[in-house]
Short mmCIF file of C-alpha atoms in Angstrom, two decimals:
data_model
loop_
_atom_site.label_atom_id
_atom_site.label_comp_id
_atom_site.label_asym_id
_atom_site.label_seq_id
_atom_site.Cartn_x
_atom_site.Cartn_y
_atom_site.Cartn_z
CA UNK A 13 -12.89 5.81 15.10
CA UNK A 14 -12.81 6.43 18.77
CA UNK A 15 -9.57 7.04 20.29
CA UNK A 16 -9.53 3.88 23.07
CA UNK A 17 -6.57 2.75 25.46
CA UNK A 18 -4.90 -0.18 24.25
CA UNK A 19 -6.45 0.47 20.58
CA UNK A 20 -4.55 0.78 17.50
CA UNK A 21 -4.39 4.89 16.56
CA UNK A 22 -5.02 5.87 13.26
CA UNK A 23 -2.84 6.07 10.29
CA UNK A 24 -2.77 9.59 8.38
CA UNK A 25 -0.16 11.89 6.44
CA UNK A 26 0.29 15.32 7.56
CA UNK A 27 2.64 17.62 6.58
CA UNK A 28 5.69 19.19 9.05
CA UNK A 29 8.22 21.93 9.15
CA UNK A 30 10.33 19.96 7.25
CA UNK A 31 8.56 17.23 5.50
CA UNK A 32 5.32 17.32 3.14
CA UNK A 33 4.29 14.01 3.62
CA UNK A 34 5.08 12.98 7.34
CA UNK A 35 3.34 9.47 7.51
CA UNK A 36 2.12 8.12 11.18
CA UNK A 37 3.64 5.05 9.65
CA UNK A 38 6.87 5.94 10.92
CA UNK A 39 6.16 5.84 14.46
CA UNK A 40 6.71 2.29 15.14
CA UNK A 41 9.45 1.40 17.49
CA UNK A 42 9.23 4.30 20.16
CA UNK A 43 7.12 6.45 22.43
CA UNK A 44 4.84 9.28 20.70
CA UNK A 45 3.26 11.68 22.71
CA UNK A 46 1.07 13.91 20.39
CA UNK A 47 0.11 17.57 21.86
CA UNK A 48 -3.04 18.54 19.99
CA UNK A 49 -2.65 22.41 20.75
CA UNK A 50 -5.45 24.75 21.60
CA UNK A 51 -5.46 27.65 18.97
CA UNK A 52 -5.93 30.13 22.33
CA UNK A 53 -2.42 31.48 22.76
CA UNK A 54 -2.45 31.61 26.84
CA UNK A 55 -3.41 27.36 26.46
CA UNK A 56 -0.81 26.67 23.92
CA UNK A 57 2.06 28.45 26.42
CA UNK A 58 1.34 26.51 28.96
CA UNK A 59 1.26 22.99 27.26
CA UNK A 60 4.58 23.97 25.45
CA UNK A 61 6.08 25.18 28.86
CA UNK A 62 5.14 21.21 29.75
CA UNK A 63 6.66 20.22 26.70
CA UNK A 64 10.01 22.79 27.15
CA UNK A 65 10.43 20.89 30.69
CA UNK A 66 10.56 17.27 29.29
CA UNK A 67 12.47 18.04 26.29
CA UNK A 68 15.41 15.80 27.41
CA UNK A 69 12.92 13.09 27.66
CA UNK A 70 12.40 13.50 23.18
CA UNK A 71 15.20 11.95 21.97
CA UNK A 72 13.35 10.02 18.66
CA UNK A 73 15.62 6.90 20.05
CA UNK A 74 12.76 6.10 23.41
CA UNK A 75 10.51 9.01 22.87
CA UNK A 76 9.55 11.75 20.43
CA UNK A 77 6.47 14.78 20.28
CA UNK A 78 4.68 15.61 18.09
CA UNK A 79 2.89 19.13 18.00
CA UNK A 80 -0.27 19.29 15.92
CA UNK A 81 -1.10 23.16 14.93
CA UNK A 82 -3.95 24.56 13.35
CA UNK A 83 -3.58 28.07 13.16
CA UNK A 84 -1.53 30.06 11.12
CA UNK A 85 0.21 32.37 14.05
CA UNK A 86 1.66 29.14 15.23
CA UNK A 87 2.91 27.28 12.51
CA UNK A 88 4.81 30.15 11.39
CA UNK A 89 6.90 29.54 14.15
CA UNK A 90 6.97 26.09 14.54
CA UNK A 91 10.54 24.56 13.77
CA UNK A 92 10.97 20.70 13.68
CA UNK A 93 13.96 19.61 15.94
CA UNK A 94 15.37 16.21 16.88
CA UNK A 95 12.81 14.31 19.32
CA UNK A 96 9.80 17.43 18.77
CA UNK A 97 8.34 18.08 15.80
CA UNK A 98 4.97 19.91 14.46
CA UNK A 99 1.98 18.48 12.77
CA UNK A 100 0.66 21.57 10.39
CA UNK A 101 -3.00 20.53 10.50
CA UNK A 102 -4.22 23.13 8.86
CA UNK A 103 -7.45 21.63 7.74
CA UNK A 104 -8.16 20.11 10.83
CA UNK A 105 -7.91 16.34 9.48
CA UNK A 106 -5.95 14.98 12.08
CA UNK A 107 -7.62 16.74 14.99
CA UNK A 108 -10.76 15.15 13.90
CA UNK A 109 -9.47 12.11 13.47
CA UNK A 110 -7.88 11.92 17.35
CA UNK A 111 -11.05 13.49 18.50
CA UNK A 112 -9.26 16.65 19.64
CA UNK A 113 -11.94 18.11 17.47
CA UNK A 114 -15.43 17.55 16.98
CA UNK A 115 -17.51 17.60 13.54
CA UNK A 116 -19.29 20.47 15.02
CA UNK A 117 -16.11 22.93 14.98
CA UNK A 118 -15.21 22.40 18.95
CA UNK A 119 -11.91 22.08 20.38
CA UNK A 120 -11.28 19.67 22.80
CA UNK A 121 -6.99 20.08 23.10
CA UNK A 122 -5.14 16.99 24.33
CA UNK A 123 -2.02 14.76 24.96
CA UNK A 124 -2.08 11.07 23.17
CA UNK A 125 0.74 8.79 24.09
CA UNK A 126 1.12 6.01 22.10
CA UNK A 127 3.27 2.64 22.59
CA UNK A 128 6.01 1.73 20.31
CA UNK A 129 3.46 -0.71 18.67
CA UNK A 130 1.38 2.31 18.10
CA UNK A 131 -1.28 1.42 20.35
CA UNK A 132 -3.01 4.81 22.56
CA UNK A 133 -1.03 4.37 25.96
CA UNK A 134 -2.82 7.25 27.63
CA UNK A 135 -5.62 10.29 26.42
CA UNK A 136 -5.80 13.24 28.72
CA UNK A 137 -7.18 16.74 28.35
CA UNK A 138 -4.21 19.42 27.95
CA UNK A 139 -4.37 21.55 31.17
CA UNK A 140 -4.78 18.01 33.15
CA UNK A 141 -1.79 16.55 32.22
CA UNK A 142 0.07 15.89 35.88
CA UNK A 143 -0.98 12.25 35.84
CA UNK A 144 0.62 11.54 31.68
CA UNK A 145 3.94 13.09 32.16
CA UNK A 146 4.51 11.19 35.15
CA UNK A 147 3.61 8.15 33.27
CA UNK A 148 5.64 9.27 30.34
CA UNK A 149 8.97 9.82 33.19
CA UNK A 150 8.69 6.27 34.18
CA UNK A 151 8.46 4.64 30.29
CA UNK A 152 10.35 1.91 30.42
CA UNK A 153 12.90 1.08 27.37
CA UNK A 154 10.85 0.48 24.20
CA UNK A 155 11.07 -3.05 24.09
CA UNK A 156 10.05 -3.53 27.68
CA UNK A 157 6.55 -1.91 26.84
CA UNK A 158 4.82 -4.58 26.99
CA UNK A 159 6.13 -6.55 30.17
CA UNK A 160 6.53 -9.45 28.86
CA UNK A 161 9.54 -10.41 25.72
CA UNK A 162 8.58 -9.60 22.33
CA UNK A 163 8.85 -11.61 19.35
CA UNK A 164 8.21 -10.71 15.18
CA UNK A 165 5.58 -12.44 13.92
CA UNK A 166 7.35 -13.69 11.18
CA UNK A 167 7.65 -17.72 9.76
CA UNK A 168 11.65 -18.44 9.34
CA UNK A 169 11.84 -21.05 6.68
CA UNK A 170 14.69 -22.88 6.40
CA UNK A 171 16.11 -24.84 2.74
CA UNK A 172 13.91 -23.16 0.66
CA UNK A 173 16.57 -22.66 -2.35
CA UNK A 174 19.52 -25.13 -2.50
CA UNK A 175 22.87 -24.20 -2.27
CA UNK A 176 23.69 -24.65 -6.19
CA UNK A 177 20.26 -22.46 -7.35
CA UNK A 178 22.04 -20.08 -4.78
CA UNK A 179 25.29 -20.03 -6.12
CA UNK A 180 23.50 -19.74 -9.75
CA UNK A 181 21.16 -16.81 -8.41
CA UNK A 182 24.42 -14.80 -7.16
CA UNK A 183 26.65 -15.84 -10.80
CA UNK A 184 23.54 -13.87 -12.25
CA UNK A 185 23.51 -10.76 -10.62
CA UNK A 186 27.29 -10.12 -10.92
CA UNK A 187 27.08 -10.99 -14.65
CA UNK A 188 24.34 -8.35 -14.91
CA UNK A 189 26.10 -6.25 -12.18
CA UNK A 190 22.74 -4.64 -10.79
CA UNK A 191 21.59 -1.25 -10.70
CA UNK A 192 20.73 1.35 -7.78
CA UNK A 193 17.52 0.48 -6.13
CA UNK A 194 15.04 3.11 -5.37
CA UNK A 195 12.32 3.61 -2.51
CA UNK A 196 8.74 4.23 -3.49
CA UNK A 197 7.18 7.83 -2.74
CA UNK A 198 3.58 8.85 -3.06
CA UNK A 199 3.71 12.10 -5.27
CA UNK A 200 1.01 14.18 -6.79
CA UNK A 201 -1.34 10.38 -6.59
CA UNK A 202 1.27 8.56 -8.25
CA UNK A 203 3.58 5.70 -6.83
CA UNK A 204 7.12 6.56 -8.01
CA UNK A 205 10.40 5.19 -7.36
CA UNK A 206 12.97 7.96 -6.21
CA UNK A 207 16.86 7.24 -5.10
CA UNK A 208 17.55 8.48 -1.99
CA UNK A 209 19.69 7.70 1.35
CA UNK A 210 16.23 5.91 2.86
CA UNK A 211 18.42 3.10 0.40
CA UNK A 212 21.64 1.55 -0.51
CA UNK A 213 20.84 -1.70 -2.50
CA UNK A 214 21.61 -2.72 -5.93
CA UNK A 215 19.39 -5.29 -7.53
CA UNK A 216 18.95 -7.13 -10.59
CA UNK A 217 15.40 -8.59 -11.80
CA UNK A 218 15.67 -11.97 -13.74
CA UNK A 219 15.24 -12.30 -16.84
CA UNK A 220 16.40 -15.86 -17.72
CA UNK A 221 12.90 -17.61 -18.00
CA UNK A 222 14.78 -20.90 -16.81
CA UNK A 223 16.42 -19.46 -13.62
CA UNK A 224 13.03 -17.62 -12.56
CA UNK A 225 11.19 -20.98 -13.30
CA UNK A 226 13.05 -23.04 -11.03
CA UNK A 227 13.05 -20.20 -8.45
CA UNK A 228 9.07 -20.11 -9.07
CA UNK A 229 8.99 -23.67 -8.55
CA UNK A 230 11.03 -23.84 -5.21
CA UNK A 231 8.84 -21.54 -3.78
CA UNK A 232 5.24 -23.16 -4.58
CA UNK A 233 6.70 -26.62 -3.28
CA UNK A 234 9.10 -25.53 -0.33
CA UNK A 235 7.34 -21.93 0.98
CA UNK A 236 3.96 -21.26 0.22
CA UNK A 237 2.21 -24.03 2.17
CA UNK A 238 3.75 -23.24 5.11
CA UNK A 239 2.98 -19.77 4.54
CA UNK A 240 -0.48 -20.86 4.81
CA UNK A 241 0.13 -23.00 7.81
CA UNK A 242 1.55 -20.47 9.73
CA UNK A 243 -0.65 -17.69 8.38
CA UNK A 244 -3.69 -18.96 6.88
CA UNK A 245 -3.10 -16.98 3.69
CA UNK A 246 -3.33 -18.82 0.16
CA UNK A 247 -0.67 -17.12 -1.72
CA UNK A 248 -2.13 -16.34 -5.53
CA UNK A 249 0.51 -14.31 -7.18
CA UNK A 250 4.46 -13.59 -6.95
CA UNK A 251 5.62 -10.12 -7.43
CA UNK A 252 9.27 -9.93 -9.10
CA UNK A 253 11.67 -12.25 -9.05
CA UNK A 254 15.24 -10.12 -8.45
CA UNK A 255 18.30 -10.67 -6.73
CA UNK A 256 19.84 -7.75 -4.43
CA UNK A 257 22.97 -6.92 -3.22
CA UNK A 258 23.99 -4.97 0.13
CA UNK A 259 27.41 -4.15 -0.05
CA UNK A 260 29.73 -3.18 2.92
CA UNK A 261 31.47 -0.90 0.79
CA UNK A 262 28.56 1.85 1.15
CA UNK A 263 27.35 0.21 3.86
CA UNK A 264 24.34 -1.66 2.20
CA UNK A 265 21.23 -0.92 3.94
CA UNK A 266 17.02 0.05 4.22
CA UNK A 267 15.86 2.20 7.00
CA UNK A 268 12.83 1.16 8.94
CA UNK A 269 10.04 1.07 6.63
CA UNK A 270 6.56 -0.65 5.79
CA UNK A 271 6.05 -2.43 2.23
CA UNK A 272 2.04 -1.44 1.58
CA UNK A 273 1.71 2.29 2.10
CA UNK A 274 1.73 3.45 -1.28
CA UNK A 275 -1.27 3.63 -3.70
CA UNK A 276 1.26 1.49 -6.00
CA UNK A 277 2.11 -1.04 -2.94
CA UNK A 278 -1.07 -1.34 -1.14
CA UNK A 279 -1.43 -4.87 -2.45
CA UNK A 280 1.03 -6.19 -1.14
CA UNK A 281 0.82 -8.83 1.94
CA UNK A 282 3.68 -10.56 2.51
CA UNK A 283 7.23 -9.78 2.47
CA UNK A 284 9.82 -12.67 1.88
CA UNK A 285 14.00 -12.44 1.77
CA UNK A 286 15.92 -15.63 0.98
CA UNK A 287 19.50 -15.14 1.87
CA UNK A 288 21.60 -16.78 -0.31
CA UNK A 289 25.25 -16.63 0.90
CA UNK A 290 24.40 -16.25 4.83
CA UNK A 291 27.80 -17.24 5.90
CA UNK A 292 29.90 -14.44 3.59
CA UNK A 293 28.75 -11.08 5.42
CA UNK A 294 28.62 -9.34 8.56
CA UNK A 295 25.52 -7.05 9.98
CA UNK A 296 22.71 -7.35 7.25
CA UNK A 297 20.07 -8.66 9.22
CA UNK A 298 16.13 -7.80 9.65
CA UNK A 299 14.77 -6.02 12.81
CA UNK A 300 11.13 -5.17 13.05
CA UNK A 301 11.58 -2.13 15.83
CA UNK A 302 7.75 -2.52 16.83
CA UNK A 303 8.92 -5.94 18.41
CA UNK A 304 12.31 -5.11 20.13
CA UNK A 305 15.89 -4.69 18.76
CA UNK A 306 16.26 -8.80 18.09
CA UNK A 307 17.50 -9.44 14.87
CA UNK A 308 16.37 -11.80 12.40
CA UNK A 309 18.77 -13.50 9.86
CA UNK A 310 17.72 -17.00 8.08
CA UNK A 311 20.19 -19.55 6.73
CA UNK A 312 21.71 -19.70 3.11
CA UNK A 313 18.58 -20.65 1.37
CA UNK A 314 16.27 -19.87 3.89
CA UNK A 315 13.71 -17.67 4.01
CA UNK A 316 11.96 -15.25 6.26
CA UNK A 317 8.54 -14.37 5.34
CA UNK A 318 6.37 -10.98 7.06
CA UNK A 319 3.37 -8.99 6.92
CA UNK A 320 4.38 -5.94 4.65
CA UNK A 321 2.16 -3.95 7.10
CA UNK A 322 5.18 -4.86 9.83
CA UNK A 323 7.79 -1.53 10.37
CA UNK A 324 10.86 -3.37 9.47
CA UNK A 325 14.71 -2.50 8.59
CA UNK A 326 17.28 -4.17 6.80
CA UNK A 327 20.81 -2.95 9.02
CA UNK A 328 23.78 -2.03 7.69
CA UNK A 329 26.18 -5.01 5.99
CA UNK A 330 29.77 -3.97 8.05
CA UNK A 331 32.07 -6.73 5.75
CA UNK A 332 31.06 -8.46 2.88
CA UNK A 333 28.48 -8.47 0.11
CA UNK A 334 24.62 -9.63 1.39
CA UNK A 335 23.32 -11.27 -1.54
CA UNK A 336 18.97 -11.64 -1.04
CA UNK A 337 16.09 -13.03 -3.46
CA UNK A 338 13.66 -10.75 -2.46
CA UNK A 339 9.87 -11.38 -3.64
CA UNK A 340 6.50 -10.49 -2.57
CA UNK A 341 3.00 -12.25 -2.02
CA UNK A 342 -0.24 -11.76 -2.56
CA UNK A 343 -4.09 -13.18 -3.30
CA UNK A 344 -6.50 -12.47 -5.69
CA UNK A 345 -8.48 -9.81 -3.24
CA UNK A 346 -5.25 -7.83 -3.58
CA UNK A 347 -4.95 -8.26 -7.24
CA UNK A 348 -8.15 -6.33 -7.39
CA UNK A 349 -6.53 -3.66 -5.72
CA UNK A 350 -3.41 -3.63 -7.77
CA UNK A 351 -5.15 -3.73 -10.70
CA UNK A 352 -7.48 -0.66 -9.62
CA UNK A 353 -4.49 1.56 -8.72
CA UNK A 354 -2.45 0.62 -12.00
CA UNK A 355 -5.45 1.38 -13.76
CA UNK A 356 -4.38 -1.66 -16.02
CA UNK A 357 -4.45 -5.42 -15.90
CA UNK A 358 -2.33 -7.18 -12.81
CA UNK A 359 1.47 -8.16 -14.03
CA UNK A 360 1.78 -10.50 -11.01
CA UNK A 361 2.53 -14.40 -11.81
CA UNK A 362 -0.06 -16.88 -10.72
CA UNK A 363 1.59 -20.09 -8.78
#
């Protein structure tokens, strides 16, 4: 993959100073300005001494870097801070794959800056570097990147669930009461579900074959063909019907995340959250970071529907209890691949 202005960079996992499994899926939202370091000491000195002058520009609110290190001599020292961090590319995977390195062993060190939709901004070679830090001075804010306003691509649906199968879908989850919802993690080749503060959610999955029926059926009449109106995807299976619950009392919330990049997830296509008691809490709304800080928040009984590939956050509920039906689409191509990674037959419900 060549590494082209205005293309979309790569995607890889690399470990850090403080984090095994660093995605690239996490840059959405902001700058990035990768430094892929020369391994000779006297041209590593002199691109940090760039980076040391800037470092009030890496704030990981407009801007972070992102120091990728192959050696050994300099990862020992490396130290990940707020706004700068360090790649530890020790087998030279994601040098190759941003060209700083070619298949033939040689090192060609350099700065990538990337937009906050992860597109390259600017490629230059690390002792010629006068030209990107002047561009990187003059960034504008994050959601000016572009020039123009930014929208979500994202359908917002409105009466997809009537008040009363609303009122019915809440009366379930506080008779079951929910339980602490985790995040998924890619460990060891396996998709597990860990608690952690990436989460505070509570959900319930229905069981009442009635309930999930009528819930099945609102969504084939009411959602799916609009979904493939507005996105020309025929939705073939529904993945869990559950209710969750963001509660202001520990600040119910999900970080910025993406809903495909596990080996358990990857099937996955669209996201969907159906509010169903819009009008009872405060905060709780959807931002997608790689498309400004607008918020997104459908009606009781409305839905809004996403690409799980879209960097997206649910933001803290400040009064009240958020109450969300929370399912996810997908086709038969993506059974396939759910099926492969399970290792077993797929468990999602065909429409």
């Amino acid at each position: 993959m060549s590494i082209v202005v205005g293309a979309l960079a790569p995607r890889f996992v690399c470990p850090t100073t403080s984090n095994p499994r660093y995605t690239s899926a996490a840059f959405g939202g902001r700058y990035i300005l990768l430094a892929f370091l020369p391994t000779d000491v006297t041209g590593r000195r002199a691109a940090l001494g760039l980076v040391g002058a800037h470092r009030a520009l890496f704030d990981d609110i407009k801007l972070s870097a992102y120091g990728v290190l192959r050696d050994d001599d300099a990862i020992a020292l490396a130290r990940d801070q707020t706004g700068l961090r360090w790649f530890l590319d020790r087998d030279a995977a994601v040098s190759r794959l941003f060209e700083a390195l070619t298949p033939e062993g040689e090192e060609r060190p350099r700065w990538v800056l990337l937009d906050p939709a992860e597109c390259v901004l600017a490629v230059a070679d690390i002792d010629k570097a006068d030209d990107l830090f002047a561009q990187v001075r003059a960034l504008p804010a994050p959601q000016d990147h572009a020039g123009v306003p930014l929208h979500a691509p994202v359908l917002i649906a409105p009466r997809i669930f009537d008040a009363d199968l609303c009122r019915r879908l809440i009366a379930y989850y506080q008779t079951d009461g929910g339980s602490p919802s985790g995040v998924m993690r890619e460990i060891d080749g396996r998709t597990v579900g860990v608690l952690d503060a990436y989460k505070k959610r509570r959900d319930t999955m229905i069981s009442d074959p009635d309930l999930a029926r009528e819930a099945r059926e609102a969504l084939v009449t009411r959602l799916l063909p609009q979904i493939r109106k507005v996105f020309q995807f025929k939705v073939g299976y529904i993945e869990r019907y559950m209710v969750a619950c963001y509660d202001a009392e520990d600040g119910g919330y999900f970080k910025p995340h993406r809903d495909d990049t596990t080996k358990g997830t990857a099937h996955r296509r669209f996201a969907c959250s159906i509010n169903l008691n819009a009008e009872e809490f405060e905060g709780g709304d959807l931002t997608f970071a790689e498309f400004g800080p607008q918020t997104y928040r459908p009606p009781t009984g409305g839905a809004v529907v996403f690409s799980c590939s879209l960097l997206h956050e649910a933001t803290s509920v400040t009064k009240g209890k958020r109450y969300a039906f929370l399912p996810f689409f997908y086709d038969g191509a993506a059974a396939a691949i759910r099926e492969a990674n399970l290792g077993t037959f797929d468990t999602g419900e065909d429409p």
